PDB file of C-alpha atoms in Angstrom:
ATOM      1  CA  GLU A   1    -116.061  29.791 -86.653  1.00 41.00           C
ATOM      2  CA  LYS A   2    -113.593  32.767 -87.218  1.00 36.00           C
ATOM      3  CA  SER A   3    -112.840  32.848 -83.603  1.00 41.00           C
ATOM      4  CA  SER A   4    -112.290  28.977 -83.686  1.00 41.00           C
ATOM      5  CA  LEU A   5    -109.382  29.352 -85.906  1.00 36.00           C
ATOM      6  CA  SER A   6    -108.202  32.314 -84.391  1.00 42.00           C
ATOM      7  CA  MET A   7    -107.666  30.657 -81.260  1.00 42.00           C
ATOM      8  CA  LEU A   8    -105.879  27.684 -83.479  1.00 42.00           C
ATOM      9  CA  ALA A   9    -103.539  29.809 -84.990  1.00 42.00           C
ATOM     10  CA  GLY A  10    -102.482  31.645 -81.573  1.00 46.00           C
ATOM     11  CA  ASN A  11    -102.174  28.262 -80.247  1.00 50.00           C
ATOM     12  CA  LEU A  12    -100.359  26.976 -83.142  1.00 48.00           C
ATOM     13  CA  SER A  13     -97.804  30.087 -82.993  1.00 48.00           C
ATOM     14  CA  GLY A  14     -97.642  29.918 -79.321  1.00 51.00           C
ATOM     15  CA  LEU A  15     -96.611  26.314 -79.130  1.00 50.00           C
ATOM     16  CA  ALA A  16     -93.996  26.768 -81.962  1.00 51.00           C
ATOM     17  CA  GLY A  17     -92.637  29.696 -79.955  1.00 52.00           C
ATOM     18  CA  LEU A  18     -92.122  27.536 -76.898  1.00 49.00           C
ATOM     19  CA  ALA A  19     -90.756  24.610 -79.258  1.00 51.00           C
ATOM     20  CA  GLY A  20     -88.237  26.947 -80.960  1.00 50.00           C
ATOM     21  CA  ILE A  21     -89.548  26.805 -84.123  1.00 55.00           C
ATOM     22  CA  SER A  22     -89.822  29.939 -86.618  1.00 51.00           C
ATOM     23  CA  LEU A  23     -93.072  30.077 -88.338  1.00 44.00           C
ATOM     24  CA  GLY A  24     -91.976  33.123 -90.860  1.00 45.00           C
ATOM     25  CA  GLY A  25     -89.625  32.921 -93.685  1.00 42.00           C
ATOM     26  CA  GLY A  26     -86.214  31.726 -93.996  1.00 44.00           C
ATOM     27  CA  GLY A  27     -82.987  33.224 -94.722  1.00 45.00           C
ATOM     28  CA  GLY A  28     -81.524  33.727 -91.071  1.00 52.00           C
ATOM     29  CA  ASN A  29     -79.244  31.112 -91.580  1.00 79.00           C
ATOM     30  CA  VAL A  30     -77.093  33.085 -93.758  1.00 87.00           C
ATOM     31  CA  GLU A  31     -76.236  35.714 -91.506  1.00 89.00           C
ATOM     32  CA  GLU A  32     -76.177  33.227 -88.542  1.00 89.00           C
ATOM     33  CA  ALA A  33     -73.273  31.565 -91.022  1.00 92.00           C
ATOM     34  CA  LEU A  34     -71.497  34.672 -91.508  1.00 93.00           C
ATOM     35  CA  ALA A  35     -71.581  35.357 -87.777  1.00 93.00           C
ATOM     36  CA  VAL A  36     -69.890  32.055 -87.299  1.00 95.00           C
ATOM     37  CA  LEU A  37     -67.378  32.349 -90.034  1.00 95.00           C
ATOM     38  CA  SER A  38     -66.028  35.443 -88.475  1.00 95.00           C
ATOM     39  CA  SER A  39     -66.041  34.092 -85.116  1.00 96.00           C
ATOM     40  CA  LYS A  40     -62.883  33.217 -83.096  1.00 96.00           C
ATOM     41  CA  ALA A  41     -64.329  30.014 -82.014  1.00 96.00           C
ATOM     42  CA  PHE A  42     -64.976  28.517 -85.493  1.00 97.00           C
ATOM     43  CA  ILE A  43     -61.500  29.688 -86.574  1.00 97.00           C
ATOM     44  CA  LYS A  44     -59.848  28.359 -83.766  1.00 97.00           C
ATOM     45  CA  GLN A  45     -61.212  24.912 -84.641  1.00 96.00           C
ATOM     46  CA  PHE A  46     -60.484  25.166 -88.242  1.00 97.00           C
ATOM     47  CA  ILE A  47     -56.944  26.319 -87.634  1.00 97.00           C
ATOM     48  CA  LYS A  48     -56.419  23.254 -84.836  1.00 96.00           C
ATOM     49  CA  SER A  49     -58.233  20.518 -87.368  1.00 95.00           C
ATOM     50  CA  ASN A  50     -55.725  21.557 -90.167  1.00 95.00           C
ATOM     51  CA  ASN A  51     -52.847  22.348 -88.158  1.00 95.00           C
ATOM     52  CA  LEU A  52     -52.187  25.522 -89.545  1.00 96.00           C
ATOM     53  CA  MET A  53     -50.498  27.528 -86.481  1.00 95.00           C
ATOM     54  CA  PRO A  54     -46.847  26.735 -88.172  1.00 95.00           C
ATOM     55  CA  ILE A  55     -47.805  28.029 -91.306  1.00 95.00           C
ATOM     56  CA  ILE A  56     -49.682  31.152 -89.695  1.00 94.00           C
ATOM     57  CA  MET A  57     -46.817  31.728 -87.631  1.00 93.00           C
ATOM     58  CA  SER A  58     -44.563  30.725 -89.355  1.00 93.00           C
ATOM     59  CA  GLU A  59     -41.474  33.307 -88.490  1.00 91.00           C
ATOM     60  CA  TYR A  60     -41.409  31.703 -84.912  1.00 90.00           C
ATOM     61  CA  TRP A  61     -41.329  28.327 -86.625  1.00 93.00           C
ATOM     62  CA  ASP A  62     -38.217  26.170 -86.816  1.00 92.00           C
ATOM     63  CA  GLN A  63     -39.330  23.943 -89.686  1.00 91.00           C
ATOM     64  CA  GLN A  64     -36.071  21.852 -89.754  1.00 92.00           C
ATOM     65  CA  ASP A  65     -36.221  20.888 -86.083  1.00 89.00           C
ATOM     66  CA  LYS A  66     -40.039  20.967 -85.974  1.00 90.00           C
ATOM     67  CA  LYS A  67     -40.324  23.409 -83.027  1.00 89.00           C
ATOM     68  CA  TRP A  68     -41.237  26.842 -81.728  1.00 89.00           C
ATOM     69  CA  VAL A  69     -38.669  29.401 -81.470  1.00 87.00           C
ATOM     70  CA  LEU A  70     -39.173  31.634 -78.712  1.00 82.00           C
ATOM     71  CA  PRO A  71     -39.574  35.303 -79.060  1.00 81.00           C
ATOM     72  CA  LYS A  72     -36.649  37.556 -77.806  1.00 76.00           C
ATOM     73  CA  LYS A  73     -38.723  40.492 -77.000  1.00 72.00           C
ATOM     74  CA  PRO A  74     -41.054  40.647 -74.001  1.00 66.00           C
ATOM     75  CA  PHE A  75     -43.440  42.364 -76.038  1.00 64.00           C
ATOM     76  CA  TYR A  76     -43.800  39.836 -78.797  1.00 64.00           C
ATOM     77  CA  LEU A  77     -44.350  37.177 -76.026  1.00 66.00           C
ATOM     78  CA  ARG A  78     -47.063  38.720 -74.781  1.00 67.00           C
ATOM     79  CA  MET A  79     -48.761  39.534 -77.854  1.00 65.00           C
ATOM     80  CA  LEU A  80     -48.412  36.043 -79.259  1.00 70.00           C
ATOM     81  CA  GLY A  81     -49.543  34.593 -75.854  1.00 67.00           C
ATOM     82  CA  GLY A  82     -48.715  31.176 -74.881  1.00 58.00           C
ATOM     83  CA  GLN A  83     -46.924  29.657 -71.937  1.00 55.00           C
ATOM     84  CA  GLN A  84     -44.028  32.045 -70.680  1.00 54.00           C
ATOM     85  CA  VAL A  85     -41.916  28.850 -69.724  1.00 56.00           C
ATOM     86  CA  SER A  86     -38.694  27.429 -71.727  1.00 60.00           C
ATOM     87  CA  GLN A  87     -37.622  27.393 -75.281  1.00 63.00           C
ATOM     88  CA  GLU A  88     -37.998  23.693 -75.369  1.00 66.00           C
ATOM     89  CA  ASN A  89     -42.069  23.731 -74.861  1.00 72.00           C
ATOM     90  CA  TRP A  90     -43.113  27.334 -75.730  1.00 81.00           C
ATOM     91  CA  SER A  91     -45.772  28.037 -78.676  1.00 85.00           C
ATOM     92  CA  PRO A  92     -47.926  31.143 -79.261  1.00 89.00           C
ATOM     93  CA  SER A  93     -51.478  30.703 -78.373  1.00 90.00           C
ATOM     94  CA  LEU A  94     -54.259  29.500 -80.762  1.00 93.00           C
ATOM     95  CA  GLU A  95     -55.975  32.927 -79.830  1.00 93.00           C
ATOM     96  CA  ALA A  96     -53.251  34.741 -81.539  1.00 92.00           C
ATOM     97  CA  GLY A  97     -53.104  32.339 -84.457  1.00 94.00           C
ATOM     98  CA  ALA A  98     -56.993  33.135 -85.019  1.00 95.00           C
ATOM     99  CA  SER A  99     -56.442  36.964 -84.810  1.00 94.00           C
ATOM    100  CA  ARG A 100     -53.962  36.607 -87.475  1.00 94.00           C
ATOM    101  CA  PHE A 101     -56.178  34.777 -89.741  1.00 96.00           C
ATOM    102  CA  LEU A 102     -59.571  36.815 -89.239  1.00 96.00           C
ATOM    103  CA  ARG A 103     -56.914  40.169 -89.711  1.00 95.00           C
ATOM    104  CA  ASN A 104     -56.147  38.158 -93.042  1.00 94.00           C
ATOM    105  CA  MET A 105     -59.307  37.024 -94.081  1.00 94.00           C
ATOM    106  CA  VAL A 106     -61.706  39.518 -96.333  1.00 93.00           C
ATOM    107  CA  ILE A 107     -65.880  38.836 -96.358  1.00 92.00           C
ATOM    108  CA  GLU A 108     -67.763  40.831 -99.018  1.00 91.00           C
ATOM    109  CA  LYS A 109     -71.020  40.401 -99.449  1.00 88.00           C
ATOM    110  CA  ASP A 110     -72.419  41.879-102.710  1.00 88.00           C
ATOM    111  CA  LYS A 111     -75.653  43.594-101.641  1.00 86.00           C
ATOM    112  CA  LYS A 112     -77.878  43.526-105.578  1.00 88.00           C
ATOM    113  CA  THR A 113     -76.875  39.723-105.855  1.00 88.00           C
ATOM    114  CA  SER A 114     -76.145  38.600-102.598  1.00 86.00           C
ATOM    115  CA  ILE A 115     -73.267  36.800-103.625  1.00 89.00           C
ATOM    116  CA  ILE A 116     -70.776  36.628-100.832  1.00 90.00           C
ATOM    117  CA  ASN A 117     -66.600  36.500-101.647  1.00 91.00           C
ATOM    118  CA  ILE A 118     -63.981  35.155 -99.261  1.00 90.00           C
ATOM    119  CA  SER A 119     -60.416  35.992 -99.791  1.00 89.00           C
ATOM    120  CA  ILE A 120     -57.417  34.866 -97.747  1.00 90.00           C
ATOM    121  CA  VAL A 121     -54.187  36.523 -97.757  1.00 89.00           C
ATOM    122  CA  SER A 122     -51.171  34.367 -96.688  1.00 87.00           C
ATOM    123  CA  HIS A 123     -47.339  33.777 -97.743  1.00 86.00           C
ATOM    124  CA  ARG A 124     -48.604  30.542 -98.902  1.00 85.00           C
ATOM    125  CA  GLY A 125     -50.078  31.060-102.023  1.00 82.00           C
ATOM    126  CA  ASP A 126     -50.310  27.406-103.079  1.00 85.00           C
ATOM    127  CA  LEU A 127     -52.575  26.828 -99.988  1.00 88.00           C
ATOM    128  CA  VAL A 128     -55.035  29.435 -99.706  1.00 87.00           C
ATOM    129  CA  ASP A 129     -57.482  28.165-102.275  1.00 89.00           C
ATOM    130  CA  ASN A 130     -57.791  24.948-100.146  1.00 92.00           C
ATOM    131  CA  TRP A 131     -58.208  26.948 -97.089  1.00 92.00           C
ATOM    132  CA  ALA A 132     -61.080  29.289 -98.433  1.00 91.00           C
ATOM    133  CA  ASN A 133     -63.062  25.628-100.109  1.00 92.00           C
ATOM    134  CA  GLN A 134     -62.576  24.017 -96.820  1.00 94.00           C
ATOM    135  CA  LEU A 135     -63.719  27.036 -94.956  1.00 94.00           C
ATOM    136  CA  VAL A 136     -67.125  26.852 -96.668  1.00 93.00           C
ATOM    137  CA  VAL A 137     -67.361  23.012 -96.052  1.00 93.00           C
ATOM    138  CA  ASP A 138     -66.862  23.330 -92.584  1.00 95.00           C
ATOM    139  CA  LEU A 139     -69.158  26.054 -92.188  1.00 94.00           C
ATOM    140  CA  ASN A 140     -71.930  24.480 -93.938  1.00 93.00           C
ATOM    141  CA  GLU A 141     -71.274  21.208 -91.722  1.00 93.00           C
ATOM    142  CA  ARG A 142     -71.112  23.280 -88.504  1.00 93.00           C
ATOM    143  CA  ILE A 143     -74.509  25.037 -89.185  1.00 92.00           C
ATOM    144  CA  ARG A 144     -76.462  22.045 -90.652  1.00 92.00           C
ATOM    145  CA  ASN A 145     -75.044  19.972 -87.389  1.00 92.00           C
ATOM    146  CA  ARG A 146     -76.256  22.869 -85.062  1.00 91.00           C
ATOM    147  CA  GLN A 147     -79.551  22.913 -87.145  1.00 90.00           C
ATOM    148  CA  ILE A 148     -80.139  19.150 -86.817  1.00 92.00           C
ATOM    149  CA  VAL A 149     -79.580  19.547 -82.923  1.00 93.00           C
ATOM    150  CA  ASN A 150     -81.994  22.352 -82.440  1.00 91.00           C
ATOM    151  CA  LEU A 151     -84.730  20.545 -84.590  1.00 91.00           C
ATOM    152  CA  ASN A 152     -84.403  17.299 -82.558  1.00 93.00           C
ATOM    153  CA  LYS A 153     -84.810  19.526 -78.922  1.00 91.00           C
ATOM    154  CA  SER A 154     -88.193  20.803 -80.960  1.00 89.00           C
ATOM    155  CA  ILE A 155     -89.138  17.374 -81.959  1.00 90.00           C
ATOM    156  CA  ASN A 156     -88.830  15.933 -78.335  1.00 91.00           C
ATOM    157  CA  TYR A 157     -90.345  18.902 -77.215  1.00 88.00           C
ATOM    158  CA  LEU A 158     -93.398  18.384 -79.290  1.00 87.00           C
ATOM    159  CA  LYS A 159     -93.733  14.665 -78.397  1.00 89.00           C
ATOM    160  CA  SER A 160     -94.021  15.523 -74.906  1.00 88.00           C
ATOM    161  CA  GLN A 161     -96.807  17.915 -75.543  1.00 84.00           C
ATOM    162  CA  LEU A 162     -98.464  15.299 -77.692  1.00 85.00           C
ATOM    163  CA  THR A 163     -98.892  13.020 -74.605  1.00 87.00           C
ATOM    164  CA  LYS A 164     -99.888  15.943 -72.703  1.00 85.00           C
ATOM    165  CA  THR A 165    -102.864  17.161 -74.697  1.00 80.00           C
ATOM    166  CA  GLU A 166    -106.590  15.813 -74.727  1.00 80.00           C
ATOM    167  CA  SER A 167    -107.710  18.465 -77.422  1.00 80.00           C
ATOM    168  CA  HIS A 168    -108.221  17.101 -80.989  1.00 83.00           C
ATOM    169  CA  GLN A 169    -107.455  20.303 -82.446  1.00 82.00           C
ATOM    170  CA  MET A 170    -104.304  20.797 -80.565  1.00 82.00           C
ATOM    171  CA  GLU A 171    -103.231  17.012 -81.614  1.00 86.00           C
ATOM    172  CA  GLN A 172    -103.634  18.570 -85.222  1.00 86.00           C
ATOM    173  CA  VAL A 173    -101.678  21.123 -84.591  1.00 84.00           C
ATOM    174  CA  ILE A 174     -98.903  19.247 -82.901  1.00 84.00           C
ATOM    175  CA  TYR A 175     -98.895  16.617 -85.768  1.00 88.00           C
ATOM    176  CA  SER A 176     -98.390  19.358 -88.612  1.00 87.00           C
ATOM    177  CA  LEU A 177     -95.556  20.925 -86.437  1.00 86.00           C
ATOM    178  CA  LEU A 178     -94.064  17.802 -86.092  1.00 90.00           C
ATOM    179  CA  GLU A 179     -94.141  16.934 -89.585  1.00 90.00           C
ATOM    180  CA  SER A 180     -92.458  20.322 -90.293  1.00 88.00           C
ATOM    181  CA  GLN A 181     -89.662  19.428 -88.071  1.00 89.00           C
ATOM    182  CA  VAL A 182     -88.945  15.978 -89.636  1.00 91.00           C
ATOM    183  CA  GLN A 183     -88.657  17.159 -93.200  1.00 90.00           C
ATOM    184  CA  LYS A 184     -86.238  19.998 -92.459  1.00 89.00           C
ATOM    185  CA  ILE A 185     -83.964  17.150 -90.766  1.00 90.00           C
ATOM    186  CA  MET A 186     -84.643  14.973 -93.688  1.00 90.00           C
ATOM    187  CA  LEU A 187     -83.488  18.093 -96.159  1.00 88.00           C
ATOM    188  CA  ALA A 188     -80.279  18.760 -93.821  1.00 88.00           C
ATOM    189  CA  ASN A 189     -78.978  15.565 -93.791  1.00 88.00           C
ATOM    190  CA  VAL A 190     -78.779  15.446 -97.704  1.00 86.00           C
ATOM    191  CA  LYS A 191     -78.228  18.708 -98.612  1.00 84.00           C
ATOM    192  CA  ASP A 192     -74.130  19.439 -98.464  1.00 83.00           C
ATOM    193  CA  ASP A 193     -74.378  22.922 -99.544  1.00 87.00           C
ATOM    194  CA  TYR A 194     -76.570  23.530 -96.568  1.00 88.00           C
ATOM    195  CA  VAL A 195     -75.900  27.404 -96.327  1.00 88.00           C
ATOM    196  CA  PHE A 196     -73.579  28.546 -99.154  1.00 88.00           C
ATOM    197  CA  SER A 197     -73.318  26.810-102.603  1.00 84.00           C
ATOM    198  CA  VAL A 198     -69.862  27.451-104.033  1.00 85.00           C
ATOM    199  CA  ILE A 199     -70.320  29.324-107.717  1.00 85.00           C
ATOM    200  CA  ASP A 200     -66.707  29.789-108.176  1.00 82.00           C
ATOM    201  CA  PRO A 201     -64.267  27.470-105.881  1.00 83.00           C
ATOM    202  CA  ALA A 202     -61.118  29.268-104.936  1.00 75.00           C
ATOM    203  CA  ILE A 203     -58.168  28.729-107.287  1.00 76.00           C
ATOM    204  CA  GLU A 204     -54.229  29.065-106.412  1.00 71.00           C
ATOM    205  CA  PRO A 205     -53.404  32.768-107.074  1.00 67.00           C
ATOM    206  CA  LYS A 206     -50.809  33.231-110.093  1.00 62.00           C
ATOM    207  CA  GLN A 207     -49.106  36.319-108.877  1.00 59.00           C
ATOM    208  CA  ALA A 208     -48.532  37.770-105.825  1.00 57.00           C
ATOM    209  CA  PHE A 209     -50.797  39.954-103.707  1.00 50.00           C
ATOM    210  CA  LYS A 210     -48.273  41.679-101.805  1.00 54.00           C
ATOM    211  CA  PRO A 211     -45.544  42.908-101.820  1.00 53.00           C
ATOM    212  CA  ARG A 212     -46.093  44.095-105.661  1.00 52.00           C
ATOM    213  CA  LYS A 213     -42.566  44.009-107.151  1.00 49.00           C
ATOM    214  CA  GLN A 214     -43.104  45.744-110.006  1.00 54.00           C
ATOM    215  CA  LEU A 215     -44.551  48.630-108.332  1.00 45.00           C
ATOM    216  CA  ILE A 216     -41.843  48.748-105.648  1.00 44.00           C
ATOM    217  CA  ILE A 217     -39.206  48.555-108.641  1.00 49.00           C
ATOM    218  CA  SER A 218     -40.966  51.525-110.177  1.00 51.00           C
ATOM    219  CA  LEU A 219     -41.310  53.780-107.552  1.00 49.00           C
ATOM    220  CA  GLY A 220     -37.863  52.942-106.413  1.00 54.00           C
ATOM    221  CA  PHE A 221     -36.807  53.925-109.770  1.00 50.00           C
ATOM    222  CA  ILE A 222     -38.658  57.198-109.649  1.00 57.00           C
ATOM    223  CA  LEU A 223     -37.619  58.006-105.986  1.00 56.00           C
ATOM    224  CA  GLY A 224     -34.056  57.554-107.264  1.00 57.00           C
ATOM    225  CA  LEU A 225     -34.409  59.610-109.959  1.00 51.00           C
ATOM    226  CA  LEU A 226     -35.705  62.351-108.040  1.00 54.00           C
ATOM    227  CA  LEU A 227     -32.977  61.694-105.389  1.00 57.00           C
ATOM    228  CA  SER A 228     -30.252  61.830-108.035  1.00 56.00           C
ATOM    229  CA  THR A 229     -32.371  65.197-109.712  1.00 55.00           C
ATOM    230  CA  SER A 230     -32.070  67.096-106.307  1.00 56.00           C
ATOM    231  CA  VAL A 231     -28.662  66.346-105.695  1.00 52.00           C
ATOM    232  CA  ILE A 232     -27.357  67.642-108.993  1.00 57.00           C
ATOM    233  CA  ILE A 233     -29.439  70.694-108.436  1.00 59.00           C
ATOM    234  CA  THR A 234     -28.465  71.154-105.112  1.00 58.00           C
ATOM    235  CA  LYS A 235     -24.429  70.597-106.122  1.00 56.00           C
ATOM    236  CA  LYS A 236     -25.185  73.286-109.097  1.00 58.00           C
ATOM    237  CA  MET A 237     -26.567  75.843-106.591  1.00 60.00           C
ATOM    238  CA  MET A 238     -23.584  75.522-104.109  1.00 58.00           C
ATOM    239  CA  GLY A 239     -21.375  76.083-106.964  1.00 58.00           C
ATOM    240  CA  THR A 240     -23.490  78.884-108.369  1.00 55.00           C
ATOM    241  CA  THR A 241     -22.828  80.320-104.664  1.00 50.00           C
ATOM    242  CA  ASP A 242     -19.421  80.014-104.562  1.00 52.00           C
ATOM    243  CA  ILE A 243     -18.419  81.880-107.904  1.00 49.00           C
ATOM    244  CA  ALA A 244     -20.877  84.580-106.800  1.00 50.00           C
ATOM    245  CA  HIS A 245     -18.845  84.647-103.416  1.00 48.00           C
ATOM    246  CA  ARG A 246     -15.586  84.997-105.631  1.00 48.00           C
ATOM    247  CA  LYS A 247     -16.716  87.661-107.611  1.00 48.00           C
ATOM    248  CA  LEU A 248     -17.342  89.568-104.512  1.00 48.00           C
TER     249      LEU A 248
END
């Protein structure tokens, strides 16, 4: 009996592996989702879907004429990619836009609570809260759709194996796996927060992250004071030296 159970468990594990089914605990979706969030492919699609290039590359976008301005220096042109054609139809590459977006996005995971914070730095403080919130929505949707595709592949494979087997025990194994996969698809279809649930939605920042004007003003005042003091001391020293020379 033990041998039979062991063989059944082995068949279950082997068949699940062939069907791309994990029999272990969950949790892999979070790491996968974080990897997707940090990928250029996902960010490119996000930028394209929300038409963010004119905002991300605003210094090269003529808002009045609604067209791109060709950089004058070849270095910037190479850095921004795009097609080196004429002024009329040049635009920076989506690759450059995604790189800049990723440089200004910070993902922090608290090791104790596993809470993940997403921060985006931009000159458009009135828009970054919407970007951060929409990123989570799009990410959940991307992972859910990918999971549903994989689950359907597993189900089709199991169904094909069901027609081939003549063992009653194997039929039970396959039916058990099929039931598990169908339940996962049902859950994926009804759960909006498939991977991440938003605890605190992003809000519009009340003050600029940078430049910090008060800090700049304070540093400027201190530096100005030090410079003035240095000039006064220098003049006094020069005056003292001149008097000494006259006495000699």
